[in-house]
Every structure is written in C-alpha cells, then in structure tokens.
Amino acid sequence: MNKKIGTKILGTGSYFPSKVLTNADLEKMVDTSDEWISTRTGIKERRIASSGEYTSDLAYRASLEAIKSANVKLEEIDLVLVATITPDMFFPSTACFLQKKLGLNSVPAFDFSAACSGFIYGIATAKAFIESGLYKNVLLVGSEELSKITDWTDRNTCVLFGDGAGAMVLSASQDNDDVLSVFLGSDGSYADLLLIPGGGSINPATIETLNEKLHSIKMQGREVFKVAISKMAFAAQKALEISEKTIEDIKLFIPHQANMRIIEAVAKKLDISMDKVFVNIHKTGNISSATTITALDEAIKIGKLNKGDLVELIAFGGGFTWGATVLRV
Ligand code: UT7
C-alpha cells in the first residue's frame, strides 16, 4: 500500500529593499513623533522599495534564496504561488511575472489574496496541492510593497507599513510531514474596517476616486486592534489543538508583526512567555503577507530555530482573515 504523502519544508529565503525609512524621517513628513510610533506600535524603521523595484522583483530575490537553501534545481519547481495585496498589476498575476523572472517556463503560477494572513493561507494551499498528489515542489511567496498603496499624508496609517518578501519551498515527502496543522478563518462582515476601497468593481478608478484617495489603505485601527488580539489567540490555540502539541512543545511563536501591543496581548492571553515570541517589527513595520515568512527566515538564519524545532506562525488581516500553522523546520 502507498504511504500517505506528507509536506516537507525544504528551505526559506527573504529579501528587503535597501532604503530605510526611520521614524525620524516620518516626523518630517506628517504630524507624528518617534515617541508616539515607538510606544504605540513598536516600529522604529521600515524598508521602502524604489520606484523601479516591483513586488515581483522582491519576490524574485526571496525566491532565489529559498530555492538555494532548499537545494532543489529551479526546474524541479512545478507550482508558483504568490500571496500579495500589492501585485505588480491587477493582472497578469505577480506569480506570472515571477515565473518569467525565474525562467520557469510553463509551470502553473497564480496569486491569491488573504491580506496579512496570506502566507498561512498559502501554507494550507501548498499542503493541499502537494498531499493531493497534484504537484511535488511548490514555491510559496509572500511579497508586498505596501509603500505603494500608502497615503503618505495620513499619519494614522503611513507610519505602520513597509516592503519586503519571503519565500518557502515545500515538497512532497514519504517520510516527513513538516506542516503539522493549519487553521484558517475569515469574516467578511468586518470588510469596512481595513481595506482599499478604490480600483475594483465597486469604485473603479476615476478622477474622483483619485481625489478622495480611495486607492490607498483605510483602517479603523482601534477596532481592528481588538479583533486582531482575539482572533490571533483563537487561531493559535486551534492550530495547537489540531497538531496535538502544547505551548511547551513549541520552540518559537511567530505572530504577524502589526503592532507590538497586539503581539504582547496575544502572548499574555495564551500565557506564552515573551522570550518564546519572535519580534522584528522594529526593523520592518507591517509587511502584510510577507511578515510571518520573513520573520521565520530571520529566526532560522540567526539560530533561534534549529533543524527539527517546532514553530507556530499566527496571522490576522483584512477581510478579516486569520490563521495559524504549526511547522517543523
Ligand atoms: O495587519 C493587519 C492588522 N492591522 C492591525 O492589526 C493594526 C491594528 N491597529 C493598531 O495597531 C493601532 O490601532 C494603531 C497603531 C493603528 C493606532 O493606535 P491606537 O492606540 O489604537 O491609537 P488611536 O487610533 O486610538 O489614536 C490615538 C490618538 C489619536 O489622537 P486623539 O484623537 O486621541 O487626539 C490619533 O489621532 O493618536 C493619534 N494618532 C497619532 N499621533 C501621532 C494616530 N496616529 C498618530 C501618529 N502620530 N502617527
């Protein structure tokens, strides 16, 4: 009898644009202060892509690193998935631009949108494709240029976001199952609290939508904050239950990096000590779907995670969407 196919994590990679935008820089742009941003969010600086550097370019650099660390040949990749809310264009997909840049002729490639939960949704999607037997080696990328959909005159949002990309190669395996659990959820009744209202079929682009700045992120921060804490804690608990693991079994928790106060509140709610929680928000800001994967890649690179360790990724974002996954790295 054939053994059940499992999903092995072969490698990860990440990439950040070189330009750094500090809180001091923002003080010159809007009515804010380093003190407000640091104490209310934990962010000190974020990376910003240049005008000629696109979401697929960041994805490309992160992908090359992930493919190298996975030790697979480029031509062995048979599916390309990109989580993004800041695609190069509405269509073609950023995954197709990435596929072309990688020289991966003819393999299927598509984008999907689950906002800041995108990478966790992507793990579930990659796992399903692999374990159904449809594809063997999946390149999964979270890539964002939130700087390009930010209203740089709105102090409520412009201090929060940054740019970056992370990638993972997942592969079919008879011996390993590194994705121990995935739990996903969504609730579209919260759509109005975090969105880009313009540019789609509801508000197609016009001079008016441009003047009203409907093409940039709008957020009711305080309301989002409350739901984020409860849903992230809930998702984290559910993914642990499904994996039949406890908090003690997990070496490191990697929550979505939207606000240091949210991260601390989630840890408190779950009774997780902060030294088991990975934080890099001070350097990156919120990079939506790229957040958990770039943080995971950094944790591996700096030795916070070693081969065989269990890690839990937890995310929450526009939609609302939420999700968590327990992984063996
Ligand atoms: O990634 C997807 C999920 N996203 C999130 O999870 C983000 C969730 N929300 C948050 O992280 C927080 O709500 C924010 C960081 C966005 C805001 O923090 P807050 O503690 O909820 O502040 P607030 O919106 O209640 O505003 C408090 C005050 C207001 O002034 P008044 O009305 O009290 O006089 C704001 O106008 O802070 C003011 N304010 C600022 N002041 C200086 C808002 N933004 C700024 C700013 N600099 N950049």
Coordinates of C-alpha atoms and ligand atoms in Angstrom, one line a residue:
M1 CA 0.0 0.0 0.0
N2 CA 1.3 3.5 -0.8
K3 CA 2.3 5.6 2.2
K4 CA 0.4 8.9 2.6
I5 CA 2.2 11.9 1.1
G6 CA 3.5 14.4 3.6
T7 CA 4.7 18.0 3.1
K8 CA 8.4 18.7 3.8
I9 CA 9.7 22.3 4.2
L10 CA 12.9 22.3 2.1
G11 CA 14.1 25.9 2.5
T12 CA 13.3 29.6 3.1
G13 CA 14.5 32.9 1.9
S14 CA 13.8 36.6 2.2
Y15 CA 14.6 40.0 0.7
F16 CA 14.2 43.6 1.8
P17 CA 14.8 46.7 -0.3
S18 CA 17.8 48.7 0.8
K19 CA 16.1 52.0 1.5
V20 CA 15.4 52.5 5.2
L21 CA 12.7 54.9 6.3
T22 CA 13.0 55.8 10.0
N23 CA 10.5 57.4 12.4
A24 CA 12.7 60.5 12.3
D25 CA 12.1 60.6 8.5
L26 CA 8.4 60.3 9.1
E27 CA 8.5 63.2 11.6
K28 CA 9.4 65.4 8.6
M29 CA 6.5 64.1 6.6
V30 CA 3.5 64.1 8.9
D31 CA 2.5 65.3 12.4
T32 CA 4.0 62.4 14.3
S33 CA 6.9 61.6 16.6
D34 CA 9.3 58.7 17.1
E35 CA 8.0 58.6 20.7
W36 CA 4.3 58.0 19.5
I37 CA 5.2 55.5 16.9
S38 CA 7.6 53.5 19.1
T39 CA 5.3 53.3 22.1
R40 CA 2.1 52.8 20.2
T41 CA 3.4 50.3 17.7
G42 CA 7.0 49.2 18.4
I43 CA 8.1 50.2 14.9
K44 CA 11.4 52.2 14.6
E45 CA 12.1 51.8 10.9
R46 CA 10.8 50.0 7.7
R47 CA 12.2 49.2 4.3
I48 CA 10.9 51.0 1.2
A49 CA 11.2 49.8 -2.4
S50 CA 12.4 52.2 -5.1
S51 CA 10.1 53.4 -7.9
G52 CA 11.6 50.9 -10.4
E53 CA 11.6 47.9 -8.0
Y54 CA 8.4 45.9 -8.1
T55 CA 6.6 43.3 -5.9
S56 CA 7.8 40.6 -8.3
D57 CA 11.4 41.8 -8.0
L58 CA 11.3 41.4 -4.2
A59 CA 9.6 38.0 -4.7
Y60 CA 12.3 37.0 -7.2
R61 CA 15.2 37.8 -4.8
A62 CA 13.5 36.0 -1.9
S63 CA 12.7 33.0 -4.2
L64 CA 16.3 32.6 -5.4
E65 CA 17.4 32.4 -1.8
A66 CA 14.7 29.9 -0.8
I67 CA 15.5 27.7 -3.8
K68 CA 19.2 27.8 -3.0
S69 CA 18.6 26.9 0.7
A70 CA 16.1 24.2 -0.4
N71 CA 18.9 22.6 -2.6
V72 CA 16.4 21.9 -5.4
K73 CA 17.0 22.6 -9.1
L74 CA 15.0 25.5 -10.4
E75 CA 13.4 23.2 -13.0
E76 CA 12.1 20.9 -10.2
I77 CA 9.6 23.7 -9.1
D78 CA 6.3 22.7 -10.5
L79 CA 3.9 25.3 -8.9
V80 CA 4.4 29.0 -8.1
L81 CA 2.0 30.6 -5.5
V82 CA 2.2 34.3 -4.5
A83 CA 0.3 35.8 -1.6
T84 CA 0.1 39.6 -2.1
I85 CA -2.2 42.6 -1.8
T86 CA 0.2 44.8 -3.7
P87 CA 0.6 43.0 -7.0
D88 CA 2.6 44.4 -9.9
M89 CA -0.7 44.9 -11.7
F90 CA -4.3 43.7 -11.3
F91 CA -3.4 41.1 -13.9
P92 CA -1.3 39.3 -15.1
S93 CA -0.6 37.9 -11.7
T94 CA 2.6 38.7 -9.8
A95 CA 3.2 34.9 -9.8
C96 CA 3.4 35.0 -13.6
F97 CA 5.9 37.9 -13.6
L98 CA 7.9 35.9 -11.0
Q99 CA 7.7 32.7 -13.1
K100 CA 9.1 34.6 -16.1
K101 CA 11.9 36.2 -14.0
L102 CA 12.8 32.8 -12.6
G103 CA 12.8 31.3 -16.1
L104 CA 10.3 28.6 -15.0
N105 CA 8.6 28.1 -18.4
S106 CA 5.1 26.8 -18.4
V107 CA 4.7 25.8 -14.7
P108 CA 1.4 27.0 -13.3
A109 CA 1.5 30.2 -11.3
F110 CA -1.1 32.3 -9.6
D111 CA -1.7 34.9 -6.9
F112 CA -4.1 34.8 -4.0
S113 CA -5.3 37.4 -1.6
A114 CA -5.8 36.9 2.1
A115 CA -4.1 40.2 3.2
C116 CA -1.8 39.7 6.2
S117 CA -2.9 36.1 6.7
G118 CA -1.8 35.4 3.1
F119 CA 1.3 33.3 4.0
I120 CA -0.7 31.0 6.3
Y121 CA -3.4 30.6 3.6
G122 CA -0.5 29.8 1.3
I123 CA 0.9 27.0 3.5
A124 CA -2.6 25.4 3.5
T125 CA -2.9 25.8 -0.3
A126 CA 0.6 24.3 -0.9
K127 CA 0.0 21.4 1.5
A128 CA -3.3 20.6 -0.2
F129 CA -1.7 20.7 -3.7
I130 CA 1.2 18.5 -2.5
E131 CA -0.8 16.0 -0.5
S132 CA -3.4 15.5 -3.2
G133 CA -0.5 14.4 -5.4
L134 CA -1.1 17.2 -8.0
Y135 CA 2.3 19.0 -7.6
K136 CA 5.6 18.0 -5.9
N137 CA 7.7 21.1 -5.4
V138 CA 5.8 24.3 -4.6
L139 CA 7.4 27.7 -4.4
L140 CA 5.3 29.8 -2.0
V141 CA 6.0 33.6 -1.7
G142 CA 4.6 36.4 0.3
S143 CA 5.7 39.7 -1.3
E144 CA 4.5 43.2 -0.6
E145 CA 5.2 46.8 -1.5
L146 CA 2.7 48.5 0.9
S147 CA 4.6 51.8 0.5
K148 CA 3.0 52.0 -3.0
I149 CA -0.6 51.8 -1.6
T150 CA 0.0 54.0 1.4
D151 CA -1.4 57.5 1.8
W152 CA 1.8 59.3 2.8
T153 CA -0.3 62.3 4.2
D154 CA -2.3 60.0 6.6
R155 CA -0.5 59.7 9.9
N156 CA -3.0 57.0 11.1
T157 CA -1.6 54.6 8.5
C158 CA 1.6 55.7 6.9
V159 CA 3.8 55.0 10.0
L160 CA 2.7 51.4 10.1
F161 CA 3.7 49.7 6.8
G162 CA 6.8 48.6 4.9
D163 CA 8.0 46.5 2.0
G164 CA 9.7 43.1 1.8
A165 CA 9.3 39.5 0.6
G166 CA 9.7 36.0 1.9
A167 CA 9.7 32.6 0.2
M168 CA 9.5 28.9 1.1
V169 CA 9.9 25.7 -0.9
L170 CA 7.6 22.9 0.1
S171 CA 7.9 19.4 -1.3
A172 CA 6.2 16.0 -1.3
S173 CA 7.7 13.5 1.1
Q174 CA 7.0 9.9 2.1
D175 CA 8.9 10.4 5.3
N176 CA 8.3 13.9 6.6
D177 CA 5.2 15.9 7.5
D178 CA 6.5 19.3 8.5
V179 CA 3.2 21.0 8.3
L180 CA 1.6 19.6 11.5
S181 CA -1.5 21.7 11.4
V182 CA -3.2 24.7 9.7
F183 CA -6.2 26.5 11.0
L184 CA -7.8 29.3 8.9
G185 CA -10.8 31.6 9.3
S186 CA -12.4 34.7 7.8
D187 CA -15.3 37.1 8.4
G188 CA -16.3 39.4 5.6
S189 CA -18.7 41.4 7.8
Y190 CA -15.6 43.3 9.0
A191 CA -14.5 44.3 5.5
D192 CA -15.1 48.0 6.0
L193 CA -12.5 48.3 8.9
L194 CA -9.4 47.6 6.8
L195 CA -9.5 48.0 3.0
I196 CA -8.5 49.8 -0.2
P197 CA -11.9 51.0 -1.4
G198 CA -10.9 52.1 -4.9
G199 CA -9.8 50.5 -8.1
G200 CA -12.1 47.4 -8.1
S201 CA -15.7 46.9 -9.5
I202 CA -17.3 48.9 -6.6
N203 CA -15.2 52.1 -7.2
P204 CA -13.5 51.8 -10.5
A205 CA -10.7 54.3 -10.9
T206 CA -11.9 57.8 -11.8
I207 CA -10.6 61.3 -11.1
E208 CA -13.0 61.4 -8.1
T209 CA -11.6 58.2 -6.6
L210 CA -8.1 59.6 -7.0
N211 CA -9.0 62.9 -5.4
E212 CA -10.7 61.0 -2.5
K213 CA -7.6 58.9 -2.1
L214 CA -9.7 55.7 -2.4
H215 CA -6.7 53.8 -3.8
S216 CA -4.8 53.7 -0.5
I217 CA -5.2 51.8 2.7
K218 CA -8.0 52.9 5.0
M219 CA -8.1 51.4 8.5
Q220 CA -10.2 51.8 11.7
G221 CA -7.1 51.0 13.8
R222 CA -8.7 50.8 17.2
E223 CA -11.5 48.4 16.1
V224 CA -9.0 46.2 14.1
F225 CA -6.7 46.1 17.1
K226 CA -9.4 44.4 19.4
V227 CA -10.5 41.8 16.9
A228 CA -6.8 41.0 15.9
I229 CA -6.0 40.0 19.5
S230 CA -8.9 37.7 20.0
K231 CA -8.7 36.0 16.6
M232 CA -5.0 35.5 16.7
A233 CA -5.2 33.9 20.1
F234 CA -8.1 31.8 19.0
A235 CA -6.3 30.6 15.8
A236 CA -3.1 29.9 17.7
Q237 CA -5.0 27.7 20.2
K238 CA -6.8 25.9 17.4
A239 CA -3.7 25.1 15.4
L240 CA -2.0 23.8 18.5
E241 CA -5.0 21.5 19.3
I242 CA -5.1 20.2 15.7
S243 CA -1.3 19.4 15.9
E244 CA -1.8 17.8 19.3
K245 CA 1.0 19.9 20.6
T246 CA 1.2 22.2 23.6
I247 CA 2.8 25.6 24.2
E248 CA 5.7 23.8 25.8
D249 CA 6.4 21.8 22.7
I250 CA 6.8 25.0 20.5
K251 CA 10.3 26.5 20.4
L252 CA 9.2 29.8 18.9
F253 CA 5.9 31.6 18.2
I254 CA 6.0 34.0 15.2
P255 CA 2.9 36.3 15.3
H256 CA 2.1 38.7 12.5
Q257 CA 4.0 41.9 13.2
A258 CA 1.4 44.7 13.0
N259 CA 1.7 46.2 16.5
M260 CA 4.0 45.3 19.4
R261 CA 1.0 45.8 21.8
I262 CA -1.1 43.2 19.8
I263 CA 1.8 40.7 20.0
E264 CA 2.2 41.2 23.7
A265 CA -1.6 40.9 24.3
V266 CA -1.8 37.7 22.3
A267 CA 1.2 36.2 24.2
K268 CA -0.5 37.2 27.5
K269 CA -3.8 35.7 26.5
L270 CA -2.2 32.4 25.7
D271 CA 0.2 32.5 28.6
I272 CA 3.3 32.4 26.4
S273 CA 6.5 33.9 27.8
M274 CA 7.7 36.8 25.6
D275 CA 11.1 35.1 25.2
K276 CA 9.4 32.4 23.1
V277 CA 7.9 35.1 20.8
F278 CA 9.8 36.3 17.8
V279 CA 9.7 40.1 17.2
N280 CA 11.3 42.0 14.4
I281 CA 8.6 44.7 13.9
H282 CA 11.0 47.5 15.0
K283 CA 13.0 46.9 11.7
T284 CA 10.2 46.0 9.3
G285 CA 6.9 47.5 10.2
N286 CA 3.9 45.6 9.0
I287 CA 4.6 43.9 5.6
S288 CA 1.3 42.0 5.4
S289 CA 1.6 38.6 3.8
A290 CA 5.5 38.8 3.9
T291 CA 5.6 39.3 7.6
T292 CA 5.5 35.7 9.1
I293 CA 7.7 34.2 6.4
T294 CA 10.4 36.9 6.6
A295 CA 10.4 36.6 10.4
L296 CA 10.6 32.8 10.1
D297 CA 13.5 33.1 7.7
E298 CA 15.3 35.5 10.0
A299 CA 14.7 33.3 13.1
I300 CA 16.3 30.3 11.2
K301 CA 19.3 32.4 10.0
I302 CA 20.1 33.8 13.4
G303 CA 19.9 30.4 15.0
K304 CA 16.7 31.0 17.1
L305 CA 15.3 27.9 15.3
N306 CA 17.3 24.7 14.6
K307 CA 16.6 21.7 12.4
G308 CA 13.6 19.8 13.9
D309 CA 12.3 22.6 16.1
L310 CA 8.6 23.3 16.1
V311 CA 7.4 26.8 15.4
E312 CA 3.9 28.3 15.2
L313 CA 3.0 31.1 12.8
I314 CA 0.0 33.2 13.6
A315 CA -1.6 35.9 11.5
F316 CA -4.5 38.3 11.1
G317 CA -5.5 40.8 8.4
G318 CA -8.0 42.5 6.2
G319 CA -11.2 40.6 5.3
F320 CA -11.0 39.9 8.2
T321 CA -8.9 36.8 7.8
W322 CA -6.9 34.9 10.3
G323 CA -4.9 31.7 10.6
A324 CA -2.2 29.8 12.4
T325 CA 0.1 26.8 11.5
V326 CA 2.4 24.6 13.4
L327 CA 5.5 23.7 11.4
R328 CA 8.6 21.6 11.9
V329 CA 11.6 23.5 10.4
Ligands
UT7_1 O1 -2.1 44.0 9.6 C1 -3.5 43.9 9.7 C2 -3.9 44.2 11.1 N1 -3.6 45.5 11.5 C3 -3.5 45.8 12.7 O2 -3.6 44.9 13.5 C4 -3.4 47.2 13.2 C5 -4.3 47.4 14.4 N2 -4.3 48.7 15.0 C6 -3.3 49.3 15.6 O3 -2.2 48.8 15.6 C7 -3.5 50.6 16.3 O4 -4.9 50.8 16.5 C8 -2.8 51.8 15.7 C9 -1.3 51.8 15.8 C10 -3.2 51.9 14.2 C11 -3.3 53.1 16.4 O5 -3.0 53.0 17.8 P1 -4.1 53.4 18.8 O6 -3.5 53.3 20.2 O7 -5.3 52.5 18.5 O8 -4.4 54.9 18.5 P2 -5.8 55.6 18.1 O9 -6.1 55.3 16.6 O10 -6.8 55.3 19.1 O11 -5.3 57.1 18.2 C12 -4.9 57.7 19.4 C13 -4.5 59.1 19.1 C14 -5.5 59.9 18.3 O12 -5.5 61.2 18.8 P3 -6.7 61.8 19.7 O13 -7.9 61.5 18.9 O14 -6.7 60.9 20.9 O15 -6.3 63.2 19.9 C15 -4.8 59.9 16.9 O16 -5.2 61.0 16.1 O17 -3.2 59.1 18.4 C16 -3.4 59.9 17.3 N3 -2.5 59.4 16.2 C17 -1.2 59.7 16.1 N4 -0.5 60.6 16.8 C18 0.8 60.7 16.4 C19 -2.8 58.5 15.3 N5 -1.7 58.2 14.5 C20 -0.7 59.0 15.0 C21 0.6 59.2 14.6 N6 1.3 60.1 15.4 N7 1.2 58.5 13.6

